[in-house]
Short mmCIF file of C-alpha atoms in Angstrom, two decimals:
data_model
loop_
_atom_site.label_atom_id
_atom_site.label_comp_id
_atom_site.label_asym_id
_atom_site.label_seq_id
_atom_site.Cartn_x
_atom_site.Cartn_y
_atom_site.Cartn_z
CA MET K 299 -29.30 -34.15 14.41
CA SER K 300 -31.03 -32.53 11.44
CA GLU K 301 -34.39 -34.02 12.47
CA ALA K 302 -34.13 -33.12 16.16
CA GLY K 303 -36.12 -30.36 17.79
CA ASP K 304 -34.57 -27.06 18.81
CA GLY K 305 -34.28 -28.00 22.47
CA THR K 306 -32.67 -31.35 21.78
CA ARG K 307 -30.26 -29.81 19.30
CA ALA K 308 -29.27 -27.01 21.69
CA VAL K 309 -28.60 -29.47 24.52
CA ARG K 310 -26.59 -31.96 22.41
CA ALA K 311 -24.89 -29.79 19.79
CA GLY K 312 -21.13 -30.05 19.50
CA LEU K 313 -20.62 -32.68 22.19
CA PRO K 314 -17.78 -35.12 21.48
CA ALA K 315 -18.34 -38.86 21.29
CA PRO K 316 -18.77 -40.37 24.78
CA VAL K 317 -15.62 -41.59 26.48
CA GLN K 318 -15.90 -43.74 29.59
CA TYR K 319 -15.31 -41.70 32.76
CA GLU K 320 -14.86 -38.45 30.84
CA PRO K 321 -17.25 -35.46 31.13
CA ALA K 322 -19.91 -34.99 28.49
CA LEU K 323 -18.55 -31.50 27.81
CA PRO K 324 -14.78 -31.45 28.35
CA GLY K 325 -13.39 -28.52 30.29
CA PRO K 326 -11.60 -25.61 28.63
CA VAL K 327 -8.19 -26.31 27.17
CA PHE K 328 -5.66 -23.66 28.18
CA ALA K 329 -2.71 -24.06 25.85
CA ALA K 330 -0.48 -21.78 23.84
CA HIS K 331 1.32 -24.73 22.28
CA TYR K 332 0.92 -28.51 21.98
CA HIS K 333 3.35 -31.43 21.85
CA LEU K 334 4.38 -31.40 18.21
CA SER K 335 7.13 -33.54 16.76
CA GLY K 336 7.82 -33.96 13.07
CA ASP K 337 5.62 -32.33 10.44
CA PRO K 338 2.67 -30.26 11.77
CA THR K 339 -0.08 -32.42 10.31
CA GLY K 340 -2.33 -32.77 13.35
CA PRO K 341 -5.36 -30.64 14.23
CA TYR K 342 -3.72 -28.70 17.09
CA THR K 343 -0.38 -26.99 16.64
CA TYR K 344 -0.47 -23.49 18.12
CA GLY K 345 -2.96 -21.62 20.27
CA ARG K 346 -3.67 -18.80 17.82
CA ASP K 347 -4.66 -21.30 15.12
CA THR K 348 -6.79 -23.92 16.82
CA ASN K 349 -8.04 -25.06 20.21
CA PRO K 350 -10.12 -28.14 21.14
CA THR K 351 -12.55 -25.96 23.09
CA TRP K 352 -13.19 -23.83 20.00
CA THR K 353 -13.68 -26.99 17.97
CA HIS K 354 -16.59 -28.17 20.13
CA LEU K 355 -18.21 -24.73 20.24
CA GLU K 356 -17.85 -24.16 16.50
CA ALA K 357 -19.36 -27.57 15.75
CA ALA K 358 -22.28 -26.76 18.05
CA ILE K 359 -23.00 -23.40 16.42
CA SER K 360 -22.79 -24.99 12.98
CA GLU K 361 -25.44 -27.52 14.02
CA LEU K 362 -27.71 -24.73 15.22
CA GLU K 363 -27.25 -22.41 12.23
CA SER K 364 -27.30 -25.17 9.59
CA PRO K 365 -28.84 -28.41 10.87
CA GLY K 366 -29.69 -29.66 7.39
CA GLU K 367 -26.34 -29.22 5.63
CA PRO K 368 -22.68 -29.23 6.69
CA ALA K 369 -21.35 -25.81 7.62
CA GLU K 370 -18.22 -24.31 9.12
CA THR K 371 -18.16 -21.86 11.99
CA VAL K 372 -15.29 -19.58 12.97
CA ALA K 373 -15.45 -18.21 16.52
CA PHE K 374 -14.09 -14.79 17.45
CA ALA K 375 -13.31 -12.70 20.50
CA SER K 376 -16.38 -10.47 19.92
CA GLY K 377 -19.24 -9.86 17.56
CA MET K 378 -17.48 -6.95 15.89
CA ALA K 379 -14.42 -9.13 15.35
CA ALA K 380 -16.65 -11.55 13.43
CA VAL K 381 -18.34 -8.75 11.46
CA SER K 382 -14.99 -7.20 10.55
CA ALA K 383 -13.52 -10.56 9.56
CA VAL K 384 -16.31 -11.40 7.14
CA LEU K 385 -16.23 -8.01 5.45
CA LEU K 386 -12.48 -7.49 5.35
CA SER K 387 -11.68 -11.05 4.26
CA GLN K 388 -14.06 -10.93 1.29
CA VAL K 389 -13.62 -7.45 -0.21
CA ARG K 390 -10.74 -5.58 -1.82
CA ALA K 391 -10.00 -2.00 -2.83
CA GLY K 392 -12.33 -1.03 -5.66
CA ASP K 393 -15.15 -3.34 -4.50
CA ALA K 394 -18.52 -2.05 -3.35
CA VAL K 395 -20.29 -3.11 -0.15
CA VAL K 396 -23.92 -2.49 0.79
CA LEU K 397 -24.67 -1.86 4.47
CA PRO K 398 -27.89 -0.97 6.31
CA ASP K 399 -28.00 2.66 7.42
CA ASP K 400 -30.12 1.75 10.45
CA GLY K 401 -28.02 -1.10 11.84
CA TYR K 402 -25.79 -1.53 14.85
CA GLN K 403 -24.10 1.71 15.85
CA ALA K 404 -20.56 0.39 15.27
CA LEU K 405 -21.25 -0.09 11.55
CA PRO K 406 -20.37 3.56 10.75
CA LEU K 407 -16.93 2.93 12.27
CA LEU K 408 -16.54 -0.08 10.01
CA ARG K 409 -17.74 1.96 7.05
CA ALA K 410 -15.01 4.52 7.67
CA GLN K 411 -12.40 1.78 7.78
CA LEU K 412 -13.67 0.18 4.57
CA GLU K 413 -13.60 3.52 2.79
CA ALA K 414 -10.06 4.13 4.04
CA TYR K 415 -9.10 0.86 2.33
CA GLY K 416 -10.63 2.03 -0.95
CA VAL K 417 -13.91 0.14 -0.71
CA GLU K 418 -17.09 1.89 -1.87
CA VAL K 419 -19.81 1.73 0.78
CA ARG K 420 -23.47 2.18 -0.11
CA THR K 421 -26.25 2.30 2.46
CA ALA K 422 -30.03 2.00 2.56
CA PRO K 423 -32.64 1.26 5.26
CA THR K 424 -33.64 -2.25 6.26
CA ALA K 425 -37.39 -1.76 5.86
CA GLY K 426 -39.01 -2.39 2.50
CA ASP K 427 -35.96 -4.28 1.21
CA ALA K 428 -34.54 -0.86 0.32
CA GLN K 429 -31.02 -2.23 -0.08
CA LEU K 430 -32.12 -3.69 -3.42
CA SER K 431 -31.94 -0.17 -4.86
CA VAL K 432 -28.16 0.09 -4.31
CA LEU K 433 -27.19 -3.53 -4.90
CA ARG K 434 -25.98 -3.51 -8.51
CA GLY K 435 -22.34 -4.52 -8.89
CA ALA K 436 -21.65 -4.90 -5.16
CA ARG K 437 -19.24 -7.51 -3.89
CA LEU K 438 -21.09 -8.08 -0.62
CA LEU K 439 -24.53 -7.26 0.80
CA TRP K 440 -24.78 -6.95 4.58
CA LEU K 441 -28.22 -7.43 6.13
CA GLU K 442 -29.25 -6.90 9.74
CA THR K 443 -32.69 -8.33 10.39
CA PRO K 444 -34.33 -7.55 12.71
CA SER K 445 -32.38 -4.32 12.76
CA ASN K 446 -30.91 -2.98 15.98
CA PRO K 447 -32.41 -0.96 17.55
CA GLY K 448 -35.33 -0.15 15.23
CA LEU K 449 -36.51 -3.77 14.73
CA ASP K 450 -37.25 -3.49 11.03
CA VAL K 451 -37.20 -6.73 9.05
CA CYS K 452 -36.20 -7.36 5.44
CA ASP K 453 -36.97 -10.32 3.18
CA VAL K 454 -33.75 -12.34 3.25
CA ARG K 455 -34.88 -14.76 0.53
CA ARG K 456 -35.72 -11.94 -1.89
CA LEU K 457 -32.55 -9.98 -1.22
CA ALA K 458 -30.30 -13.04 -1.35
CA ALA K 459 -31.78 -14.17 -4.66
CA ALA K 460 -31.30 -10.73 -6.20
CA ALA K 461 -27.76 -10.49 -4.84
CA HIS K 462 -26.69 -13.90 -6.10
CA ALA K 463 -28.13 -13.17 -9.53
CA GLY K 464 -25.55 -10.39 -9.76
CA GLY K 465 -22.68 -12.31 -8.20
CA THR K 466 -22.95 -10.60 -4.82
CA LEU K 467 -22.23 -12.38 -1.53
CA VAL K 468 -24.78 -12.04 1.28
CA ALA K 469 -24.10 -11.88 5.01
CA VAL K 470 -26.85 -11.64 7.63
CA ASP K 471 -26.31 -10.36 11.16
CA ASN K 472 -28.32 -12.91 13.13
CA THR K 473 -27.55 -11.50 16.56
CA LEU K 474 -31.02 -10.46 17.58
CA ALA K 475 -32.86 -13.49 16.22
CA THR K 476 -30.30 -16.20 17.16
CA PRO K 477 -30.35 -19.44 15.11
CA LEU K 478 -33.47 -20.48 17.01
CA GLY K 479 -35.25 -17.43 15.63
CA GLN K 480 -34.09 -17.67 12.03
CA ARG K 481 -31.50 -19.47 9.96
CA PRO K 482 -30.04 -17.12 7.34
CA LEU K 483 -28.19 -19.89 5.49
CA GLU K 484 -31.47 -21.69 4.85
CA LEU K 485 -32.89 -18.40 3.56
CA GLY K 486 -30.11 -18.11 0.98
CA ALA K 487 -27.39 -16.14 2.75
CA ASP K 488 -23.72 -17.05 2.40
CA PHE K 489 -22.85 -16.06 5.98
CA ALA K 490 -24.70 -16.04 9.28
CA VAL K 491 -22.81 -13.72 11.61
CA ALA K 492 -23.58 -12.81 15.20
CA SER K 493 -22.44 -11.38 18.46
CA ALA K 494 -22.75 -14.43 20.70
CA THR K 495 -22.34 -11.99 23.58
CA LYS K 496 -26.08 -11.43 23.31
CA GLY K 497 -28.87 -14.01 23.15
CA LEU K 498 -26.85 -17.03 22.07
CA THR K 499 -24.96 -17.21 25.38
CA GLY K 500 -27.56 -15.21 27.27
CA HIS K 501 -25.94 -14.40 30.61
CA GLY K 502 -24.16 -11.12 29.94
CA ASP K 503 -20.84 -12.46 31.21
CA ILE K 504 -18.72 -13.06 28.09
CA LEU K 505 -17.80 -11.38 24.80
CA LEU K 506 -17.87 -13.67 21.77
CA GLY K 507 -18.71 -13.65 18.06
CA TYR K 508 -18.94 -16.09 15.19
CA ALA K 509 -19.40 -16.45 11.45
CA THR K 510 -20.96 -19.56 9.90
CA CYS K 511 -21.06 -20.50 6.22
CA ARG K 512 -21.49 -23.60 4.07
CA ASP K 513 -18.76 -22.76 1.55
CA ALA K 514 -15.39 -24.12 2.67
CA GLU K 515 -13.43 -21.59 0.62
CA LEU K 516 -15.28 -18.64 2.10
CA ALA K 517 -14.82 -20.07 5.59
CA ALA K 518 -11.09 -20.52 4.97
CA ARG K 519 -10.72 -16.83 4.14
CA VAL K 520 -12.47 -15.87 7.36
CA ARG K 521 -10.35 -18.29 9.37
CA THR K 522 -7.17 -16.93 7.83
CA TRP K 523 -8.24 -13.41 8.71
CA ARG K 524 -8.75 -14.49 12.33
CA LYS K 525 -5.25 -15.95 12.38
CA VAL K 526 -3.67 -12.85 10.86
CA VAL K 527 -5.28 -10.34 13.23
CA GLY K 528 -5.37 -12.67 16.23
CA ALA K 529 -9.03 -12.00 17.07
CA ILE K 530 -9.37 -15.33 18.84
CA PRO K 531 -11.75 -16.23 21.67
CA GLY K 532 -10.34 -17.29 25.02
CA PRO K 533 -10.85 -20.95 25.89
CA MET K 534 -12.82 -20.10 29.03
CA GLU K 535 -15.18 -17.86 27.05
CA ALA K 536 -15.63 -20.57 24.42
CA TRP K 537 -16.38 -23.17 27.08
CA LEU K 538 -18.86 -20.90 28.87
CA ALA K 539 -20.58 -20.21 25.56
CA HIS K 540 -20.95 -23.91 24.79
CA ARG K 541 -22.20 -24.56 28.30
CA SER K 542 -24.81 -21.84 27.85
CA LEU K 543 -26.19 -23.29 24.60
CA ALA K 544 -27.93 -26.06 26.55
CA THR K 545 -30.52 -23.57 27.81
CA LEU K 546 -30.87 -21.58 24.59
CA GLN K 547 -34.26 -22.95 23.63
CA LEU K 548 -35.63 -22.49 27.15
CA ARG K 549 -34.34 -18.94 27.30
CA ALA K 550 -35.47 -18.03 23.79
CA ASP K 551 -39.01 -19.27 24.38
CA ARG K 552 -39.45 -17.46 27.71
CA GLN K 553 -37.81 -14.25 26.56
CA SER K 554 -39.76 -14.13 23.29
CA ALA K 555 -43.01 -14.70 25.18
CA ASN K 556 -42.11 -11.98 27.68
CA ALA K 557 -41.25 -9.54 24.91
CA LEU K 558 -44.55 -10.13 23.14
CA ALA K 559 -46.54 -9.82 26.37
CA LEU K 560 -44.74 -6.59 27.18
CA ALA K 561 -45.38 -5.19 23.71
CA GLU K 562 -49.08 -5.96 24.01
CA ALA K 563 -49.22 -4.26 27.42
CA LEU K 564 -47.42 -1.19 26.12
CA ALA K 565 -49.79 -0.87 23.17
CA GLY K 566 -52.46 0.63 25.39
CA ARG K 567 -50.31 3.30 26.99
CA PRO K 568 -50.93 6.86 25.77
CA GLU K 569 -47.36 8.02 26.50
CA VAL K 570 -45.86 5.21 24.39
CA SER K 571 -45.33 5.74 20.67
CA ALA K 572 -43.45 4.02 17.85
CA LEU K 573 -43.86 0.63 19.57
CA ARG K 574 -42.02 -2.15 17.74
CA HIS K 575 -41.76 -5.91 18.13
CA PRO K 576 -41.85 -8.12 15.01
CA GLY K 577 -43.93 -10.79 16.77
CA ARG K 578 -46.83 -8.43 17.35
CA PRO K 579 -49.51 -8.79 14.64
CA GLY K 580 -49.86 -5.03 14.25
CA ASP K 581 -46.15 -4.44 13.74
CA PRO K 582 -45.09 -3.16 10.28
CA SER K 583 -42.57 -6.01 10.00
CA HIS K 584 -44.82 -8.79 11.21
CA ARG K 585 -45.81 -10.27 7.84
CA THR K 586 -42.21 -10.53 6.65
CA ALA K 587 -41.03 -11.80 10.03
CA VAL K 588 -43.61 -14.59 10.09
CA ALA K 589 -42.40 -15.79 6.68
CA GLN K 590 -38.79 -16.28 7.79
CA MET K 591 -38.61 -16.33 11.60
CA ARG K 592 -39.59 -19.05 14.06
CA ARG K 593 -39.17 -16.90 17.18
CA PHE K 594 -39.28 -13.13 17.20
CA GLY K 595 -36.66 -12.22 19.75
CA CYS K 596 -36.52 -10.61 23.14
CA VAL K 597 -36.22 -6.94 22.16
CA VAL K 598 -39.02 -4.38 22.26
CA SER K 599 -38.47 -0.76 21.30
CA PHE K 600 -40.67 2.24 21.98
CA VAL K 601 -40.51 5.99 22.44
CA LEU K 602 -41.47 8.01 25.51
CA PRO K 603 -42.29 11.74 25.21
CA ASP K 604 -38.81 13.09 25.93
CA ARG K 605 -35.43 12.40 27.51
CA GLU K 606 -36.52 13.29 31.04
CA HIS K 607 -39.61 11.09 30.86
CA ALA K 608 -37.47 8.18 29.65
CA GLU K 609 -34.95 8.68 32.46
CA ARG K 610 -37.72 8.74 35.08
CA PHE K 611 -39.08 5.48 33.67
CA LEU K 612 -35.70 3.76 33.79
CA LEU K 613 -35.06 4.91 37.36
CA ALA K 614 -38.45 3.61 38.49
CA LEU K 615 -37.88 0.05 37.24
CA ARG K 616 -37.14 -2.52 39.95
CA LEU K 617 -36.78 -5.79 38.02
CA VAL K 618 -34.95 -4.29 35.04
CA ASP K 619 -31.33 -3.16 34.89
CA ASP K 620 -30.43 0.08 33.12
CA ALA K 621 -27.71 -1.41 30.93
CA THR K 622 -26.68 -1.71 27.31
CA SER K 623 -26.62 -4.93 25.26
CA PHE K 624 -29.54 -7.36 25.08
CA GLY K 625 -30.44 -11.04 25.12
CA GLY K 626 -29.65 -11.80 28.76
CA VAL K 627 -31.74 -13.75 31.27
CA ARG K 628 -32.12 -10.57 33.33
CA SER K 629 -34.21 -7.87 31.69
CA THR K 630 -32.40 -4.69 30.69
CA ALA K 631 -33.48 -1.38 29.21
CA GLU K 632 -31.73 1.77 28.14
CA ARG K 633 -32.33 5.16 26.61
CA ARG K 634 -30.57 4.40 23.39
CA GLY K 635 -29.94 8.01 22.46
CA ARG K 636 -27.39 8.38 25.24
CA TRP K 637 -24.74 6.84 22.98
CA GLY K 638 -25.24 9.27 20.14
CA GLY K 639 -24.71 6.69 17.41
CA ASP K 640 -28.31 5.82 16.52
CA ALA K 641 -30.80 8.03 14.67
CA VAL K 642 -33.46 7.73 17.39
CA PRO K 643 -35.47 10.24 19.45
CA GLU K 644 -34.20 11.22 22.90
CA GLY K 645 -37.00 9.21 24.51
CA PHE K 646 -36.28 6.01 22.57
CA ILE K 647 -36.12 2.91 24.81
CA ARG K 648 -34.56 -0.39 23.79
CA PHE K 649 -35.94 -3.02 26.14
CA SER K 650 -34.53 -6.54 26.34
CA ALA K 651 -36.96 -8.96 27.99
CA GLY K 652 -35.33 -11.48 30.28
CA ALA K 653 -36.56 -14.74 31.77
CA GLU K 654 -38.46 -13.35 34.74
CA ASP K 655 -42.07 -14.40 35.32
CA THR K 656 -44.13 -12.65 32.68
CA GLY K 657 -46.63 -11.17 35.11
CA ASP K 658 -43.94 -9.77 37.37
CA LEU K 659 -42.10 -8.16 34.47
CA VAL K 660 -45.18 -6.57 32.91
CA THR K 661 -46.36 -5.32 36.29
CA ASP K 662 -43.00 -3.72 37.01
CA VAL K 663 -42.90 -1.94 33.64
CA LEU K 664 -46.45 -0.62 33.91
CA ARG K 665 -45.83 0.58 37.47
CA ALA K 666 -42.64 2.36 36.35
CA LEU K 667 -44.57 4.04 33.54
CA ASP K 668 -47.19 5.21 36.02
CA GLU K 669 -44.51 6.67 38.29
CA ALA K 670 -42.73 8.35 35.39
CA ALA K 671 -45.98 9.99 34.26
CA GLN K 672 -46.72 11.49 37.67
CA ARG K 673 -43.73 13.86 37.79
#
């Protein structure tokens, strides 16, 4: 379906060939073992290795991340399982890895583990393609664009070209954008990695991750790592994820539109500073984002004057849940500093726009801001 539109691809991706009287999307297969006589030459032998439900989901994600060329996807029990698998399956003691210093807050935990294994870890910010300055001689470059939670964007094409010129592998965390927002493999990356917990599945009810690449040897290393550590997705989670892909384009369009409308509404508020959304023309990342993204995501970030002001705002919201994570059909927001792992001000808000009516969502946010300012 390389010529199909995003909606068509999302609805049809990974479906098996039609079988008379069988469902279009077969139900989850719950099996620890399979009938297996003789030599184990078939596709399904043991539940930690393979599962038909994974097969359909992985084929679907491959079609979304790489519609133009064959690719292999390996599904995991969570996004961090996928991130860890890519890094730890590709590097060895004595190698160097480049990470963003403004990425997802679990990356410092991964950095500590890599260093414990004898891997050198270098870091630089996402903005301005700063990771170029520490790239020389690295085994793997890890990009997160847009970054979470700061929403900076780097030029994947430029960084991937520079990395490959020096023999460095490139992985891109595509969680925030989803494959409908950008396709890292088409931009030159070796891996597209994501927490499917977020926008890809979009309902906040499962944990899942994946890594997609076009190189069979690289994919085999990742798959072996999954087998060794047992970081496998449950069949029900895999089935729910595949089921959810059918609405991905609908969700992505509405949520991206809501995020942009919200960002524009916030731009006129005197108590709001450091407003970020890559789809907004005035955003520092907008020019780079336009060159490599097709949708700009559902996340808006901004800063309120202090912790108390931010807490009053969150309490005043009626259509928005105070919750972590992002990408769901129900809008969420949180004071990100409460976790202590991000270098953000106490009043920093990460807002994930859901699929509510745009007018209702914007009205609720502006009303909550008014209430928060009155105390």
